[in-house]
């Protein structure tokens, strides 16, 4: 049978009853791509895989949890959903609200989110509010508003978001045919590392897998509250998706790290951009900068002597590169501009 989306595919593992609608844009079922060139290029003796979540319907992993959160909002008779966002959550909320005929309100930092994400939320009919403040302030406002008014909060504080997102772990185990030794991913609000760890543990408990991976979370240096052990009041990073100073799922992220014997550490913006460019130019995978934090983490951990050799490593690439075209335009070499004649064109080619 054709693929039916996250809720139907994994309903035995999800909070689904006879009243829960199968809200879906056919999210999930994303490819697990084995790296062909990067291990040799960086001197890594391991099997390296990318879970390419940028291929979800709105271009990020958020769709896995949003279908579940919106399905439960519909089940509960809610008419309006709301979130704060660094961009991808707002794009996903807007899309699923449009699909399920709900109203959607998103609060974002004015000038702080990538172009593609803003465009998505706007064209998908959300009420987009740009505040003069950052994500952490926006989330605080959304929590206050949704406590008072009959509006469903769809940030990852909503437990149904985590439930949907955990299905990525199931897919990885099924696609690999085993559990990876290490799972690397970016950490922002820390919902995703929480969800992956929950998913790995549930598959293990149900006898679908024989062991658990080490969870390896990576924050940007300018937005690394968990690594530094205190909230960051004015987070800064070019990876705008993870520009978060006070993550909602902080404790769950630490639990995932500690229970799995993993690590939460940080990488610089330069390291993120190097990994971003490597992925695009050496694998043909265009992921957004925040996503490349996972590969940047692999490189950092390898350079530190963290791997023994021969491991299986999965990196989640959380969002599509087209979300943030400005960053690619700034980072890559500009096009060569020439007159329209063969001699001019051939003169610049090394052929
Ligand atoms: C591409 O959209 O928080 O640690 O509001 O968009 O679960 O927060 C986005 C987060 C990583 C971090 N990669 O995940 C939002 C938002 C991308 C992201 C993360 C985000 P969490």
mmCIF file of C-alpha atoms and ligand atoms in Angstrom:
data_model
loop_
_atom_site.group_PDB
_atom_site.id
_atom_site.type_symbol
_atom_site.label_atom_id
_atom_site.label_comp_id
_atom_site.label_asym_id
_atom_site.label_seq_id
_atom_site.Cartn_x
_atom_site.Cartn_y
_atom_site.Cartn_z
ATOM 1 C CA UNK A 1 0.000 0.000 0.000
ATOM 2 C CA UNK A 2 1.181 3.556 -0.666
ATOM 3 C CA UNK A 3 2.737 5.388 2.258
ATOM 4 C CA UNK A 4 0.058 6.928 4.512
ATOM 5 C CA UNK A 5 1.926 9.455 6.668
ATOM 6 C CA UNK A 6 3.262 9.420 10.215
ATOM 7 C CA UNK A 7 0.067 8.967 12.247
ATOM 8 C CA UNK A 8 -1.361 6.036 10.324
ATOM 9 C CA UNK A 9 1.975 4.311 9.821
ATOM 10 C CA UNK A 10 2.934 4.409 13.496
ATOM 11 C CA UNK A 11 -0.480 4.504 15.187
ATOM 12 C CA UNK A 12 0.382 1.689 17.629
ATOM 13 C CA UNK A 13 3.127 3.904 19.034
ATOM 14 C CA UNK A 14 1.109 7.146 19.040
ATOM 15 C CA UNK A 15 -1.728 8.572 21.177
ATOM 16 C CA UNK A 16 -4.360 7.752 18.565
ATOM 17 C CA UNK A 17 -7.959 6.728 19.287
ATOM 18 C CA UNK A 18 -11.063 6.301 17.114
ATOM 19 C CA UNK A 19 -11.739 10.059 17.270
ATOM 20 C CA UNK A 20 -8.258 11.139 16.152
ATOM 21 C CA UNK A 21 -8.278 12.338 12.521
ATOM 22 C CA UNK A 22 -5.456 11.188 10.224
ATOM 23 C CA UNK A 23 -4.181 14.675 9.476
ATOM 24 C CA UNK A 24 -1.323 14.259 7.029
ATOM 25 C CA UNK A 25 0.628 15.906 4.232
ATOM 26 C CA UNK A 26 2.493 12.588 3.909
ATOM 27 C CA UNK A 27 5.273 13.719 6.202
ATOM 28 C CA UNK A 28 7.963 11.256 7.303
ATOM 29 C CA UNK A 29 9.384 8.354 5.263
ATOM 30 C CA UNK A 30 12.445 10.484 4.542
ATOM 31 C CA UNK A 31 15.610 9.000 3.040
ATOM 32 C CA UNK A 32 18.614 7.805 5.032
ATOM 33 C CA UNK A 33 21.477 8.605 2.679
ATOM 34 C CA UNK A 34 24.931 7.085 3.099
ATOM 35 C CA UNK A 35 27.778 9.544 2.661
ATOM 36 C CA UNK A 36 29.975 8.686 -0.351
ATOM 37 C CA UNK A 37 32.711 11.282 -0.073
ATOM 38 C CA UNK A 38 32.773 13.055 3.265
ATOM 39 C CA UNK A 39 34.343 10.273 5.404
ATOM 40 C CA UNK A 40 37.431 10.084 3.137
ATOM 41 C CA UNK A 41 37.519 13.855 2.816
ATOM 42 C CA UNK A 42 37.598 14.406 6.589
ATOM 43 C CA UNK A 43 39.534 11.255 7.489
ATOM 44 C CA UNK A 44 36.678 9.500 9.256
ATOM 45 C CA UNK A 45 36.758 5.719 9.554
ATOM 46 C CA UNK A 46 33.026 5.097 9.963
ATOM 47 C CA UNK A 47 29.800 4.472 8.096
ATOM 48 C CA UNK A 48 28.124 7.878 7.989
ATOM 49 C CA UNK A 49 24.425 8.367 7.178
ATOM 50 C CA UNK A 50 22.249 11.434 6.791
ATOM 51 C CA UNK A 51 18.583 11.334 7.777
ATOM 52 C CA UNK A 52 17.428 13.993 5.358
ATOM 53 C CA UNK A 53 14.477 15.610 7.103
ATOM 54 C CA UNK A 54 14.582 18.538 4.700
ATOM 55 C CA UNK A 55 12.506 16.328 2.399
ATOM 56 C CA UNK A 56 9.412 16.583 4.578
ATOM 57 C CA UNK A 57 6.416 18.441 3.048
ATOM 58 C CA UNK A 58 7.365 21.861 4.434
ATOM 59 C CA UNK A 59 11.086 21.184 4.290
ATOM 60 C CA UNK A 60 11.850 20.336 7.910
ATOM 61 C CA UNK A 61 11.444 17.661 10.593
ATOM 62 C CA UNK A 62 8.779 19.765 12.295
ATOM 63 C CA UNK A 63 6.087 18.180 10.107
ATOM 64 C CA UNK A 64 6.334 14.844 11.951
ATOM 65 C CA UNK A 65 5.229 16.395 15.208
ATOM 66 C CA UNK A 66 2.956 19.028 13.733
ATOM 67 C CA UNK A 67 0.637 16.497 12.063
ATOM 68 C CA UNK A 68 0.135 14.852 15.459
ATOM 69 C CA UNK A 69 -0.328 18.151 17.351
ATOM 70 C CA UNK A 70 -2.831 19.403 14.783
ATOM 71 C CA UNK A 71 -4.706 16.083 14.714
ATOM 72 C CA UNK A 72 -5.121 16.260 18.503
ATOM 73 C CA UNK A 73 -6.146 19.945 18.308
ATOM 74 C CA UNK A 74 -8.875 18.975 15.828
ATOM 75 C CA UNK A 75 -9.899 16.034 18.008
ATOM 76 C CA UNK A 76 -10.232 18.404 20.978
ATOM 77 C CA UNK A 77 -12.371 20.837 18.974
ATOM 78 C CA UNK A 78 -9.760 23.590 18.913
ATOM 79 C CA UNK A 79 -10.101 26.200 16.174
ATOM 80 C CA UNK A 80 -6.845 28.115 16.597
ATOM 81 C CA UNK A 81 -3.217 27.059 17.005
ATOM 82 C CA UNK A 82 -0.279 29.248 17.967
ATOM 83 C CA UNK A 83 3.494 28.982 18.219
ATOM 84 C CA UNK A 84 6.672 30.967 18.662
ATOM 85 C CA UNK A 85 9.287 30.056 16.110
ATOM 86 C CA UNK A 86 12.748 30.492 14.690
ATOM 87 C CA UNK A 87 11.021 29.733 11.371
ATOM 88 C CA UNK A 88 10.470 26.060 10.662
ATOM 89 C CA UNK A 89 7.820 25.476 13.307
ATOM 90 C CA UNK A 90 5.861 28.433 11.966
ATOM 91 C CA UNK A 91 6.058 27.131 8.379
ATOM 92 C CA UNK A 92 4.902 23.693 9.496
ATOM 93 C CA UNK A 93 2.126 24.994 11.780
ATOM 94 C CA UNK A 94 0.825 27.227 8.993
ATOM 95 C CA UNK A 95 0.759 24.337 6.530
ATOM 96 C CA UNK A 96 -1.032 21.849 8.792
ATOM 97 C CA UNK A 97 -3.461 24.523 9.991
ATOM 98 C CA UNK A 98 -4.309 25.294 6.362
ATOM 99 C CA UNK A 99 -4.774 21.587 5.662
ATOM 100 C CA UNK A 100 -6.975 21.035 8.731
ATOM 101 C CA UNK A 101 -8.946 24.299 8.405
ATOM 102 C CA UNK A 102 -7.622 25.842 11.590
ATOM 103 C CA UNK A 103 -6.526 29.389 12.196
ATOM 104 C CA UNK A 104 -2.796 29.776 12.834
ATOM 105 C CA UNK A 105 -0.900 32.538 14.631
ATOM 106 C CA UNK A 106 2.890 32.618 14.698
ATOM 107 C CA UNK A 107 5.214 34.876 16.675
ATOM 108 C CA UNK A 108 8.685 35.371 15.267
ATOM 109 C CA UNK A 109 11.636 37.670 15.847
ATOM 110 C CA UNK A 110 11.397 40.598 13.432
ATOM 111 C CA UNK A 111 14.164 40.203 10.850
ATOM 112 C CA UNK A 112 15.375 37.071 12.633
ATOM 113 C CA UNK A 113 14.086 34.175 10.558
ATOM 114 C CA UNK A 114 15.219 32.856 7.184
ATOM 115 C CA UNK A 115 13.427 34.090 4.085
ATOM 116 C CA UNK A 116 12.000 30.765 2.926
ATOM 117 C CA UNK A 117 10.386 30.064 6.277
ATOM 118 C CA UNK A 118 8.774 33.486 6.522
ATOM 119 C CA UNK A 119 7.483 33.148 2.954
ATOM 120 C CA UNK A 120 5.937 29.774 3.784
ATOM 121 C CA UNK A 121 4.112 30.995 6.891
ATOM 122 C CA UNK A 122 2.809 34.049 5.028
ATOM 123 C CA UNK A 123 1.537 32.339 1.881
ATOM 124 C CA UNK A 124 0.030 29.477 3.890
ATOM 125 C CA UNK A 125 -2.294 31.964 5.515
ATOM 126 C CA UNK A 126 -0.947 32.238 9.044
ATOM 127 C CA UNK A 127 -1.232 35.466 10.963
ATOM 128 C CA UNK A 128 2.454 36.302 11.180
ATOM 129 C CA UNK A 129 3.433 38.573 14.075
ATOM 130 C CA UNK A 130 6.985 39.893 14.151
ATOM 131 C CA UNK A 131 7.962 40.959 17.636
ATOM 132 C CA UNK A 132 10.707 43.276 18.712
ATOM 133 C CA UNK A 133 12.305 40.479 20.708
ATOM 134 C CA UNK A 134 13.888 37.055 20.265
ATOM 135 C CA UNK A 135 12.533 33.484 20.213
ATOM 136 C CA UNK A 136 12.727 33.045 23.971
ATOM 137 C CA UNK A 137 10.606 36.154 24.503
ATOM 138 C CA UNK A 138 8.172 35.031 21.813
ATOM 139 C CA UNK A 139 7.768 31.613 23.451
ATOM 140 C CA UNK A 140 7.121 33.203 26.833
ATOM 141 C CA UNK A 141 4.364 35.325 25.285
ATOM 142 C CA UNK A 142 2.818 32.350 23.518
ATOM 143 C CA UNK A 143 2.779 30.340 26.754
ATOM 144 C CA UNK A 144 1.032 33.206 28.565
ATOM 145 C CA UNK A 145 -1.537 33.719 25.802
ATOM 146 C CA UNK A 146 -2.389 30.035 25.340
ATOM 147 C CA UNK A 147 -2.868 29.612 29.086
ATOM 148 C CA UNK A 148 -5.534 32.301 29.119
ATOM 149 C CA UNK A 149 -7.243 32.009 25.720
ATOM 150 C CA UNK A 150 -8.761 28.989 23.944
ATOM 151 C CA UNK A 151 -5.802 28.609 21.632
ATOM 152 C CA UNK A 152 -3.724 25.431 21.274
ATOM 153 C CA UNK A 153 0.010 25.845 21.760
ATOM 154 C CA UNK A 154 1.914 23.848 19.132
ATOM 155 C CA UNK A 155 5.494 24.436 20.226
ATOM 156 C CA UNK A 156 7.286 21.278 21.348
ATOM 157 C CA UNK A 157 6.026 21.897 24.900
ATOM 158 C CA UNK A 158 2.925 20.310 23.399
ATOM 159 C CA UNK A 159 3.612 16.611 24.130
ATOM 160 C CA UNK A 160 1.966 15.492 20.871
ATOM 161 C CA UNK A 161 4.750 17.240 18.943
ATOM 162 C CA UNK A 162 7.337 15.021 20.648
ATOM 163 C CA UNK A 163 5.185 11.943 19.990
ATOM 164 C CA UNK A 164 5.120 12.577 16.245
ATOM 165 C CA UNK A 165 8.787 13.483 16.052
ATOM 166 C CA UNK A 166 9.937 10.293 17.751
ATOM 167 C CA UNK A 167 8.915 8.364 14.599
ATOM 168 C CA UNK A 168 12.168 9.465 12.943
ATOM 169 C CA UNK A 169 14.020 7.066 15.257
ATOM 170 C CA UNK A 170 11.760 4.202 14.192
ATOM 171 C CA UNK A 171 12.486 4.923 10.544
ATOM 172 C CA UNK A 172 16.227 5.040 11.095
ATOM 173 C CA UNK A 173 16.264 1.662 12.838
ATOM 174 C CA UNK A 174 14.099 0.157 10.081
ATOM 175 C CA UNK A 175 16.170 1.708 7.280
ATOM 176 C CA UNK A 176 19.546 0.752 8.769
ATOM 177 C CA UNK A 177 18.367 -2.640 9.981
ATOM 178 C CA UNK A 178 20.142 -1.836 13.247
ATOM 179 C CA UNK A 179 20.630 0.930 15.777
ATOM 180 C CA UNK A 180 23.469 3.365 14.998
ATOM 181 C CA UNK A 181 26.325 3.665 17.472
ATOM 182 C CA UNK A 182 25.967 7.445 17.499
ATOM 183 C CA UNK A 183 23.148 9.816 16.640
ATOM 184 C CA UNK A 184 24.232 13.410 15.983
ATOM 185 C CA UNK A 185 21.759 16.287 15.765
ATOM 186 C CA UNK A 186 21.479 20.039 16.295
ATOM 187 C CA UNK A 187 19.927 21.274 19.539
ATOM 188 C CA UNK A 188 17.838 24.431 19.757
ATOM 189 C CA UNK A 189 14.722 24.246 21.885
ATOM 190 C CA UNK A 190 15.762 20.610 22.545
ATOM 191 C CA UNK A 191 12.481 19.002 21.491
ATOM 192 C CA UNK A 192 14.039 16.883 18.778
ATOM 193 C CA UNK A 193 16.772 15.252 20.876
ATOM 194 C CA UNK A 194 14.047 14.525 23.446
ATOM 195 C CA UNK A 195 11.843 12.957 20.763
ATOM 196 C CA UNK A 196 14.580 10.853 19.163
ATOM 197 C CA UNK A 197 15.655 9.443 22.509
ATOM 198 C CA UNK A 198 12.043 8.611 23.395
ATOM 199 C CA UNK A 199 11.649 6.894 20.022
ATOM 200 C CA UNK A 200 14.826 4.829 20.344
ATOM 201 C CA UNK A 201 13.818 3.734 23.850
ATOM 202 C CA UNK A 202 10.294 2.761 22.806
ATOM 203 C CA UNK A 203 11.505 0.697 19.847
ATOM 204 C CA UNK A 204 13.921 -1.059 22.164
ATOM 205 C CA UNK A 205 11.212 -1.715 24.749
ATOM 206 C CA UNK A 206 8.955 -3.210 22.073
ATOM 207 C CA UNK A 207 11.698 -5.592 20.958
ATOM 208 C CA UNK A 208 12.120 -3.827 17.622
ATOM 209 C CA UNK A 209 15.789 -3.136 18.335
ATOM 210 C CA UNK A 210 18.542 -4.660 20.434
ATOM 211 C CA UNK A 211 20.355 -1.641 21.823
ATOM 212 C CA UNK A 212 20.420 2.159 22.084
ATOM 213 C CA UNK A 213 22.603 4.807 20.441
ATOM 214 C CA UNK A 214 24.634 7.522 22.129
ATOM 215 C CA UNK A 215 22.803 10.839 21.682
ATOM 216 C CA UNK A 216 25.127 13.606 20.494
ATOM 217 C CA UNK A 217 23.546 17.088 20.576
ATOM 218 C CA UNK A 218 25.187 20.237 19.178
ATOM 219 C CA UNK A 219 24.473 23.864 19.971
ATOM 220 C CA UNK A 220 25.956 26.927 18.291
ATOM 221 C CA UNK A 221 28.648 28.579 20.437
ATOM 222 C CA UNK A 222 26.686 31.830 20.666
ATOM 223 C CA UNK A 223 23.522 29.975 21.651
ATOM 224 C CA UNK A 224 24.731 27.145 23.874
ATOM 225 C CA UNK A 225 22.852 27.420 27.184
ATOM 226 C CA UNK A 226 22.939 23.689 27.943
ATOM 227 C CA UNK A 227 26.700 23.496 27.357
ATOM 228 C CA UNK A 228 27.351 26.617 29.424
ATOM 229 C CA UNK A 229 24.920 25.594 32.158
ATOM 230 C CA UNK A 230 22.868 28.784 32.137
ATOM 231 C CA UNK A 231 20.390 30.581 29.866
ATOM 232 C CA UNK A 232 21.911 32.859 27.215
ATOM 233 C CA UNK A 233 20.075 36.166 27.253
ATOM 234 C CA UNK A 234 21.096 37.367 23.800
ATOM 235 C CA UNK A 235 21.813 34.261 21.705
ATOM 236 C CA UNK A 236 23.707 34.817 18.461
ATOM 237 C CA UNK A 237 24.456 32.496 15.530
ATOM 238 C CA UNK A 238 24.154 32.447 11.755
ATOM 239 C CA UNK A 239 22.196 29.209 12.232
ATOM 240 C CA UNK A 240 19.019 31.153 12.994
ATOM 241 C CA UNK A 241 16.952 27.977 13.483
ATOM 242 C CA UNK A 242 18.864 27.194 16.686
ATOM 243 C CA UNK A 243 19.278 30.737 17.946
ATOM 244 C CA UNK A 244 17.649 29.884 21.270
ATOM 245 C CA UNK A 245 18.905 30.913 24.706
ATOM 246 C CA UNK A 246 16.593 29.063 27.077
ATOM 247 C CA UNK A 247 15.412 25.740 25.634
ATOM 248 C CA UNK A 248 12.001 24.452 26.718
ATOM 249 C CA UNK A 249 13.135 20.811 26.852
ATOM 250 C CA UNK A 250 16.448 21.514 28.600
ATOM 251 C CA UNK A 251 15.996 18.799 31.271
ATOM 252 C CA UNK A 252 14.868 16.175 28.762
ATOM 253 C CA UNK A 253 17.909 16.921 26.589
ATOM 254 C CA UNK A 254 20.229 16.405 29.564
ATOM 255 C CA UNK A 255 18.429 13.177 30.391
ATOM 256 C CA UNK A 256 18.876 11.940 26.805
ATOM 257 C CA UNK A 257 22.570 12.772 27.000
ATOM 258 C CA UNK A 258 23.104 11.146 30.393
ATOM 259 C CA UNK A 259 20.969 8.042 29.898
ATOM 260 C CA UNK A 260 22.575 7.312 26.525
ATOM 261 C CA UNK A 261 26.146 8.088 27.559
ATOM 262 C CA UNK A 262 26.237 10.847 24.949
ATOM 263 C CA UNK A 263 27.402 14.425 24.722
ATOM 264 C CA UNK A 264 25.914 17.901 24.332
ATOM 265 C CA UNK A 265 28.564 20.274 23.085
ATOM 266 C CA UNK A 266 28.953 23.305 20.858
ATOM 267 C CA UNK A 267 30.472 24.291 17.511
ATOM 268 C CA UNK A 268 31.337 27.697 16.098
ATOM 269 C CA UNK A 269 29.515 29.374 13.228
ATOM 270 C CA UNK A 270 32.618 28.799 11.066
ATOM 271 C CA UNK A 271 32.498 25.082 11.821
ATOM 272 C CA UNK A 272 28.790 25.028 10.969
ATOM 273 C CA UNK A 273 29.419 26.780 7.656
ATOM 274 C CA UNK A 274 32.277 24.434 6.750
ATOM 275 C CA UNK A 275 29.997 21.444 7.310
ATOM 276 C CA UNK A 276 27.145 23.178 5.422
ATOM 277 C CA UNK A 277 29.369 23.687 2.417
ATOM 278 C CA UNK A 278 30.875 20.163 2.601
ATOM 279 C CA UNK A 279 27.425 18.575 2.568
ATOM 280 C CA UNK A 280 26.343 20.547 -0.467
ATOM 281 C CA UNK A 281 29.566 20.392 -2.483
ATOM 282 C CA UNK A 282 30.720 16.854 -1.620
ATOM 283 C CA UNK A 283 27.463 14.954 -1.187
ATOM 284 C CA UNK A 284 24.955 16.996 -3.159
ATOM 285 C CA UNK A 285 22.824 17.464 -0.066
ATOM 286 C CA UNK A 286 21.637 21.014 0.508
ATOM 287 C CA UNK A 287 20.653 21.361 4.162
ATOM 288 C CA UNK A 288 20.157 24.572 6.079
ATOM 289 C CA UNK A 289 22.992 25.838 8.318
ATOM 290 C CA UNK A 290 21.466 24.648 11.619
ATOM 291 C CA UNK A 291 21.198 21.140 10.187
ATOM 292 C CA UNK A 292 24.896 21.112 9.395
ATOM 293 C CA UNK A 293 25.589 21.458 13.121
ATOM 294 C CA UNK A 294 25.212 17.665 13.258
ATOM 295 C CA UNK A 295 28.032 17.070 10.758
ATOM 296 C CA UNK A 296 30.102 19.840 12.344
ATOM 297 C CA UNK A 297 29.713 17.895 15.577
ATOM 298 C CA UNK A 298 30.960 14.685 13.940
ATOM 299 C CA UNK A 299 34.047 16.512 12.660
ATOM 300 C CA UNK A 300 34.736 18.072 16.043
ATOM 301 C CA UNK A 301 34.256 14.785 17.891
ATOM 302 C CA UNK A 302 36.522 12.952 15.419
ATOM 303 C CA UNK A 303 39.258 15.602 15.719
ATOM 304 C CA UNK A 304 39.092 15.158 19.455
ATOM 305 C CA UNK A 305 39.689 11.411 19.062
ATOM 306 C CA UNK A 306 36.184 10.475 20.143
ATOM 307 C CA UNK A 307 35.688 7.598 17.666
ATOM 308 C CA UNK A 308 37.494 4.253 17.785
ATOM 309 C CA UNK A 309 36.895 3.428 14.108
ATOM 310 C CA UNK A 310 34.298 1.351 12.291
ATOM 311 C CA UNK A 311 31.268 2.942 13.953
ATOM 312 C CA UNK A 312 27.876 3.576 12.383
ATOM 313 C CA UNK A 313 26.910 7.222 12.694
ATOM 314 C CA UNK A 314 23.632 8.922 11.797
ATOM 315 C CA UNK A 315 23.315 12.692 11.439
ATOM 316 C CA UNK A 316 19.880 14.267 11.263
ATOM 317 C CA UNK A 317 19.728 16.998 8.637
ATOM 318 C CA UNK A 318 16.770 18.825 10.109
ATOM 319 C CA UNK A 319 15.863 21.317 7.373
ATOM 320 C CA UNK A 320 16.255 21.999 3.650
ATOM 321 C CA UNK A 321 18.917 24.377 2.362
ATOM 322 C CA UNK A 322 16.365 26.285 0.284
ATOM 323 C CA UNK A 323 14.882 27.593 3.525
ATOM 324 C CA UNK A 324 17.756 30.058 3.784
ATOM 325 C CA UNK A 325 18.870 31.023 0.268
ATOM 326 C CA UNK A 326 20.547 34.190 1.571
ATOM 327 C CA UNK A 327 23.143 32.139 3.428
ATOM 328 C CA UNK A 328 24.089 30.132 0.327
ATOM 329 C CA UNK A 329 24.362 33.319 -1.726
ATOM 330 C CA UNK A 330 26.650 34.854 0.905
ATOM 331 C CA UNK A 331 28.838 31.797 1.349
ATOM 332 C CA UNK A 332 29.274 30.324 -2.134
ATOM 333 C CA UNK A 333 31.404 31.742 -4.966
ATOM 334 C CA UNK A 334 29.358 34.137 -7.092
ATOM 335 C CA UNK A 335 28.518 33.286 -10.716
ATOM 336 C CA UNK A 336 31.069 34.283 -13.371
ATOM 337 C CA UNK A 337 29.622 37.017 -15.586
ATOM 338 C CA UNK A 338 30.700 37.008 -19.258
ATOM 339 C CA UNK A 339 29.714 38.191 -22.720
ATOM 340 C CA UNK A 340 27.676 35.697 -24.751
ATOM 341 C CA UNK A 341 30.438 34.227 -26.892
ATOM 342 C CA UNK A 342 32.203 30.869 -26.948
ATOM 343 C CA UNK A 343 35.749 32.174 -26.526
ATOM 344 C CA UNK A 344 34.902 34.097 -23.383
ATOM 345 C CA UNK A 345 33.059 31.125 -21.883
ATOM 346 C CA UNK A 346 35.826 28.614 -22.761
ATOM 347 C CA UNK A 347 38.526 30.946 -21.480
ATOM 348 C CA UNK A 348 37.311 30.617 -17.899
ATOM 349 C CA UNK A 349 36.747 26.845 -17.984
ATOM 350 C CA UNK A 350 39.499 24.431 -17.069
ATOM 351 C CA UNK A 351 38.796 21.955 -19.875
HETATM 352 C C1 LIG B 1 16.414 23.240 11.000
HETATM 353 O O1 LIG B 1 11.190 26.415 14.228
HETATM 354 O O2 LIG B 1 12.736 25.854 17.240
HETATM 355 O O3 LIG B 1 16.129 21.327 19.391
HETATM 356 O O4 LIG B 1 10.840 27.397 16.127
HETATM 357 O O5 LIG B 1 14.466 24.494 12.587
HETATM 358 O O6 LIG B 1 13.910 20.507 18.577
HETATM 359 O O7 LIG B 1 14.369 22.933 18.775
HETATM 360 C C2 LIG B 1 13.458 25.134 15.121
HETATM 361 C C3 LIG B 1 14.434 24.280 15.518
HETATM 362 C C4 LIG B 1 17.260 22.171 14.392
HETATM 363 C C5 LIG B 1 16.398 22.532 16.639
HETATM 364 N N1 LIG B 1 17.267 22.342 13.065
HETATM 365 O O8 LIG B 1 15.456 21.579 17.042
HETATM 366 C C6 LIG B 1 11.462 26.588 15.419
HETATM 367 C C7 LIG B 1 12.575 25.851 16.028
HETATM 368 C C8 LIG B 1 16.346 23.100 12.466
HETATM 369 C C9 LIG B 1 15.363 23.748 13.225
HETATM 370 C C10 LIG B 1 16.321 22.771 15.188
HETATM 371 C C11 LIG B 1 15.368 23.597 14.629
HETATM 372 P P1 LIG B 1 14.926 21.581 18.530
#
